[in-house]
Every structure is written in structure tokens, then in C-alpha cells.
């Protein structure tokens, strides 16, 4: 077991903003019995899109299950001369006691809906802020981007190839998982594939081809090693003059041995449209209509859309840095806001004002629902206070102040809760599905949405409604503070 | 030791692209004795800047020191039905045997210089590709961005506040470290602060203020807990009508107790220029000229430059998502390219062609040097073959084909090697300095550069020269392949 000594250990409990600790220390002194309710939500869909693919719950559970301050953490915190002993003892004996509700992972979600709601001792709930946001902001960002890329590929497989340009090891590993949830076929990242049961993908790099005396030698060597999976990278020297002709020679040799594929080429540079059209012709003329063409150079949804419109002949895409970093809009700005406190059994809604209505929080302990019509199509979401029961035909209010029609009656639609309880008093009460099941769930839920909100450019805004109680509470609290 | 059972373990050895493994398996079969030389370098400075702050070596060392395939990794790879037993045995008994040269961490670096050069059994060198790139691309990106932000802050402290929007936990933790190397005073990320000896920073969030019945109550409670560090967040309700006046009341109460600071306010929303000017006036009129104003809302180098030009009254900046993701240009596109192989003792340079000269690799085993004039100013870098000795007055060649003056004579300048040997035959032979020493080193090295290449917009291109041998080798190899 020599490797054991080399295994790194890891504890993310201290991965929090310092102010979570200064506040928690303050809460213990000033508000020891206070219960806090926090909503985690985002305000804007990246890339001006219409929908976010909520992702990250699996890692949130892993994080919460592993919460613990080590002796070394406590000594470090003590050395900062900021916290009192009572607080350090509290951390040392930290016992997670919160209730957590969350949407299921993979759920398509919309601005200002609580993806996660946490209730518990306010200092505990506060301490979770940084990591919950870090996880959900990152993974949802990548799944959301992957959905865009995969949608525009119109059924052609998209492979996640971005580890080398990801923002760190977690970004590569959890990002690959999120990309698969968002629609990718698999990933080049072997660690992620192993950890999450994904399909590991890839064949050769330029270095393989370069390392031999000639491209022919390199391809022939590859054929000897992988006769039954001969996918050749054809752009090390010259795609059409050298790479494709040499690949065809190899495919012929394999055919002569009775091996009929899979055959394929990958092009990683140059004018994708021109090169793939020419390569397709050359392969077809040589009788290899079954040989697949993969493309992998700085792709994103815009480039894919353009080259497909130009008639590029592509069977699959390897998408790298622009997916794994969501380069066109690399931040999902999720926030984690106090919406209520509870003291001596009394629930007190809380608000954070802002100079824009949109950035002003929605007070109260709430759960989101999705409204389905008779055909099983989602017609909008609805935010209710946790304490309320809504009746058929109730008036509901559009949360978007820009919509012309602000109110409607709750139809005979089915209300399905979007929140599941994940933790009850600190105990995990939810069974998180495997990643590929999350992907299936996500695609099913996306298929229930109006197509217009899935569009990549200028999507229709999906309706999120508030109950009368939610709306009145917010209006009243804004008035109180501004009058 | 109850916490031990909860400690996650972590092994990044499998964090590699699948094709590294398929190639390595192929190399073992087809090129068992071959030695490979790879250069890690980037082609373009992000944000059209002039210089990259090379960062990541500490984590590269950690990665290489921990390389090992666990039994579970081997069984996983076996299950993929792609690799032969000989290769799996090789991995199981993996012994790192490479030589590694690298620039010192924090070195300002320029396009097409080998930041890292690795030599070793080609299958080993190949396996390192994904993680070396992942680490260096990410950390150098953030350090480079931080340098830009800190430069434009003109000596005002910049604090890294981005963990919640970072692309995963590593991006938060290593990103914070990189931000400090790039110039930040410290970070809100406690894990990073503990791990790397950084200054943890932060005070309170809106949730603290909201959780009390009134802003006054919240501030008073804070004062009781932290009388000697009373930095108050003043924008929960209304900065000028409520936040600043309430903060001033608190400062007066502290003063009455004989406590004269530090006092400070933080503003996290709204019109920074207007609000800070007004707040400054109010604080000064109340006699608190020593109270500091911190700003922290969606800042980057452009916003900071604008508000400072508008006369905003700011003492320090908290910079979040736009720094920790390098949002304006979130990828450093470093590559890792085969530059030579060695077989039976013979060194054979290798090239990867491209349709642009810039993307064509620089063949050969090389080391970079920095040329210093009599005043200790860096006048350019010079790439030499590892085997060559350069003489005074030799002709050197500008690597940039766009420069009008293409050649010059090597002056009586001092040549300082930029590469240090880090590993010799798999053994670590380098002492990596602590993070704050890396920061100091980086700032010293940056101060040696011509100011024009440090400019944020339209910087002068710093000269990188090639020796005659480097140039001739490349020209000859391009000719061979294209004629």
C-alpha cells in the first residue's frame, strides 16, 4: 500500500469567506438562539439565455456531509486573534443541524427562484454561503453552457475536451460532469469519467504523430495498437495533402485485414468548413462513407452554428476551453440571501433593498412550484410561502415588472413542487441519483418547457409567478423601508 | 480523531485527457525507449496585455510529487478494455523519471517562451500534459489579471473576494494564491489563507445587518463584538440616508470609549463615485478622516480606472468574480508541445506545422534567458538551444516576424537564465519559496521590465530573441515539410 502515504487529504470546511467566520462569531455572541433562512438563487441567465440548468447538488451534499473543522483549523483560527474561545469550541464540536431544500439536480431553473433554501442556526447557515455558491455557480454555469452547445449541434455528439484550460482541477472534474449533465456525450477527463461513471473519450494528439519519423509511420503504429478503434488526427502537417490521404491508406490496410471500422479522422485547426467538406469527399471517394469526422478547434455554440450553416461535414465535436470556462460569459452570479429569521418561535421575513427592484430580495420562507397543463407542458413557475396553501383560481402575479399582463388566475394546472428536502435537522434525507440519471432527468424536464425559452438568442422569458402573499409581503416591506 | 474518518482523500493522477493514456499505451508498445522533450508555453497574453505572470509551479511540484495510480485506478482502466496488461503494470509501478526545468514562479513571461520544459520517457512526459497545462494556465491567468487590477489601483490595497463565483474550489483556493502573487493584499478565502500563509480579510455581509431589527442594532452588536476592528457595511438599506450616518454614530460611541479605530465602511452597490464622495464628506465632517472606504461591487481594472478618474474616494478595493475568473478573457491558452525526441542517444528536433507562422512550434531542446543592461533593466529575452554557448556580439533574431528590425548584436548585457532545474531524473532538486516570497520576487522582476510592456492597453511588445541556431533549425524544418 505504498501509494497510501502519497494520497492527499482534503477538507473544504475552511473554504469560506473570512466574514462568514467573523459574522458567525458575532452571531454566537449576539444572537445565539436565532434561526436563519437563506435562499440561494441567481438573477440573470448567462449569455442572455432563457434558462439555467441547475447543477451542483451532488457536490453540495458531499460538502455538507464532510463539514468539520480539524484541530489544525481551530489552531489556525485561534492564531488570528479574532474569535473567542466559545466560538472556537463551537466549531471544534461542530454538528450540522440545518434543514436544506433544493431543486433536483438538472432542473431547468429561472431567475429569482430559490434553487436552494437553508434553515438552521443562523451562524451555521451563514457559514455555508461561500461553498454553496461556489459549487452551484460553477456547475450550473457549465451545464447551462453545455446545453447551448449541444442544442446547436443538433444531435451530433459533443465531447468535453477542456481540462487543460479549465480554471483548476475541480473546474476540470466537476465541470466535465456538469457538461455531461448539460448534454455532452462524455469527457476526455479520465478522473471525472471514473468518479462519475461518464464515458472517457479521446485518441491521439499531435505529439504522437510528431514523435515518429513520418505521419505514415505514426498512423501505422497507431493501427497496430488500436486496429479496432482507428481514429486519426490528420492536421499535424497538412490535412488534405498529407493527413487524409495517409488516413485512407491505413483504413484500406485495415479493411484488407477484414476490419471495417470504426474509422475516423479528427481535425484540430484550419478552416473547418472547407477542410471537412474536402475530407468528406476524399473519404467517400475512397469508399469510407462510414468514416467519421470530428472537429475540435476553439469551438463554441456560435462557431458550431456558423460552420453547420456553411455545410461543414461534421459527425462530432470536441469542445474545449470555451465550454469548460463558459468563456463568453464566465460567471453565474448566484447569491445567497437572508430571507427570514426566527426567534422565540416567531418567523420574521427579511429584505435587502437595492436601488433596482430586480436586485431587491424576495422576503419570506418560500418554495417554488412548476405549473403543468393538461399536455404535460410547463406553463410557468410559482413561488409560494411555505406556510400557504394555494387554491384553484387564485390570482397569481408575474414576478417580472416588465410583463404587460401582470396577473392571471391559477388554472386547472398541476402544481409540482420543485423543492425536495435534502437535509432534515442535519441528516441527509435524500437519495442523490447518479450523474447519467441526472442528465436524463434534466433532458426530460427541459423537454417540458416552452421551446421559445430554450432559444439561444432572444429567448422568450419564461413566466415566474408569485402568490398574492409573496407579492404583498414584499411590497409591504419595501414600503416600510422607503417611506 | 473523529474528524479523520470524514477527511476526503484526493488523487489527481487520473486527471488527464484520455488520449494521454491511449498514446502512452501506444508509446510503450511502439516506442519503448524513446525520450521526449516537451515545452509548455503560451502564444497570447490575455486581455491584449504585454506580460503574463507565470504562476503554478508550487502546485506543479505538489502534483508531480503525488503522482501515483491507485489499485482502483488500475482496475478502472482495465475495465475500459483499451490498455494492455504490460501498460497497466507500468502504471501500477509508476516511477517518475523525468527532468523538469521551469521558470521561477512569479516570473513575468512572454509568448512562445518555454515556461516549463520536460524531458523523460516519452510516455511519462505525455501523461503530464493535462495537469501541467491546467495548473499553469489557470494560475498564471489569475496572477496576470491581478497584476492588471493592482496596477490600476495605484497602491491602494486590492483584496481578493471572489471565492463564491470562482469556477470550483480549486479555482477559489489556488486562484486566491495567484491573485496575491499578482499583487493583492490578501484574500477572503480562509482555506487559501491558511494553506499559503496569506492575509485573510473581510468583516460582514448584508445578512448580518438584515438579521437584526434595525441597522443601528446590527452595527451596535458588531461594535460590541469587534470594538477594535469596526468596519461596517453601509448599503443594506440606503448608503447616505441610513448606512453612513449610523456608522458615524457607532464610531462616535467607540471614540467615547477611547477607541480611535480602525474605522471603516464598505459599499457594495450603487454609484461608486457619487456615494464614496458623499460618504467621504460625511465622515470627514464628523471628524473621522481616518475612517477608510472600501468598495466591492463587480470591480475590474476598467471600472477601477474609471471611478478613480472620476475622483471616487476609495481607500481599498474588494475584487470578486471578475478577478477570480479573469472574466474579460477567461482563458490562458497555454500549450504543451513535443519539441524533440531522443533515440539511441540521438537528439531529433520535432516541429508541429500550422497554417500560421505563429502557431508553428519552435523545435529543439531550449532554455530562455533574460538580457540585462548595465542599469539592471531587462532589455529582452533570448532563446538558446540547450547545447549551445552564445558569444558576445553574436547576431540574435527577433522572434516576432512583424518587427521591422529583425536582427541585432548581443550587447555586453548580462544573460540570466530563466530556467531552473526542478526535477532531475524524477527527484525534486529545487526549493520552492513560500507564496509571499514568490510575490516579492514577482514584483522585483516586473520592476526590471520596460514600463511600456506593462501598460494595460496597447502595451509595447517586449522583445524575445532567438539565437542563430534556434532560428536556423526552425527555418530548415519548416522548409523540409513544406517543400
PDB file of C-alpha atoms in Angstrom, chain A residues 31-37 99 119-122 338-350 365, chain B residues 211:
ATOM      1  CA  UNK A  31     -27.925  36.152  18.522  1.00  0.00           C
ATOM      2  CA  UNK A  32     -27.266  32.701  19.938  1.00  0.00           C
ATOM      3  CA  UNK A  33     -30.785  31.302  19.526  1.00  0.00           C
ATOM      4  CA  UNK A  34     -31.586  32.867  16.187  1.00  0.00           C
ATOM      5  CA  UNK A  35     -32.687  30.713  13.257  1.00  0.00           C
ATOM      6  CA  UNK A  36     -31.863  31.978   9.766  1.00  0.00           C
ATOM      7  CA  UNK A  37     -33.477  31.227   6.403  1.00  0.00           C
ATOM      8  CA  UNK A  99     -32.704  21.847   7.032  1.00  0.00           C
ATOM      9  CA  UNK A 119     -32.850  26.907   7.511  1.00  0.00           C
ATOM     10  CA  UNK A 120     -30.920  26.490  10.724  1.00  0.00           C
ATOM     11  CA  UNK A 121     -28.961  28.189  13.491  1.00  0.00           C
ATOM     12  CA  UNK A 122     -28.073  31.437  11.784  1.00  0.00           C
ATOM     13  CA  UNK A 338     -31.207  36.073   4.225  1.00  0.00           C
ATOM     14  CA  UNK A 339     -34.982  35.933   3.692  1.00  0.00           C
ATOM     15  CA  UNK A 340     -36.201  35.393   7.247  1.00  0.00           C
ATOM     16  CA  UNK A 341     -35.141  34.876  10.831  1.00  0.00           C
ATOM     17  CA  UNK A 342     -36.952  33.076  13.592  1.00  0.00           C
ATOM     18  CA  UNK A 343     -36.689  33.976  17.230  1.00  0.00           C
ATOM     19  CA  UNK A 344     -38.742  32.551  20.063  1.00  0.00           C
ATOM     20  CA  UNK A 345     -40.794  30.670  17.504  1.00  0.00           C
ATOM     21  CA  UNK A 346     -41.720  33.786  15.550  1.00  0.00           C
ATOM     22  CA  UNK A 347     -40.900  33.940  11.823  1.00  0.00           C
ATOM     23  CA  UNK A 348     -39.735  37.406  10.751  1.00  0.00           C
ATOM     24  CA  UNK A 349     -39.300  37.937   6.993  1.00  0.00           C
ATOM     25  CA  UNK A 350     -36.208  39.908   5.969  1.00  0.00           C
ATOM     26  CA  UNK A 365     -39.651  31.284   3.614  1.00  0.00           C
TER      27      UNK A 365
ATOM     28  CA  UNK B 211     -30.728  39.745  10.732  1.00  0.00           C
TER      29      UNK B 211
END
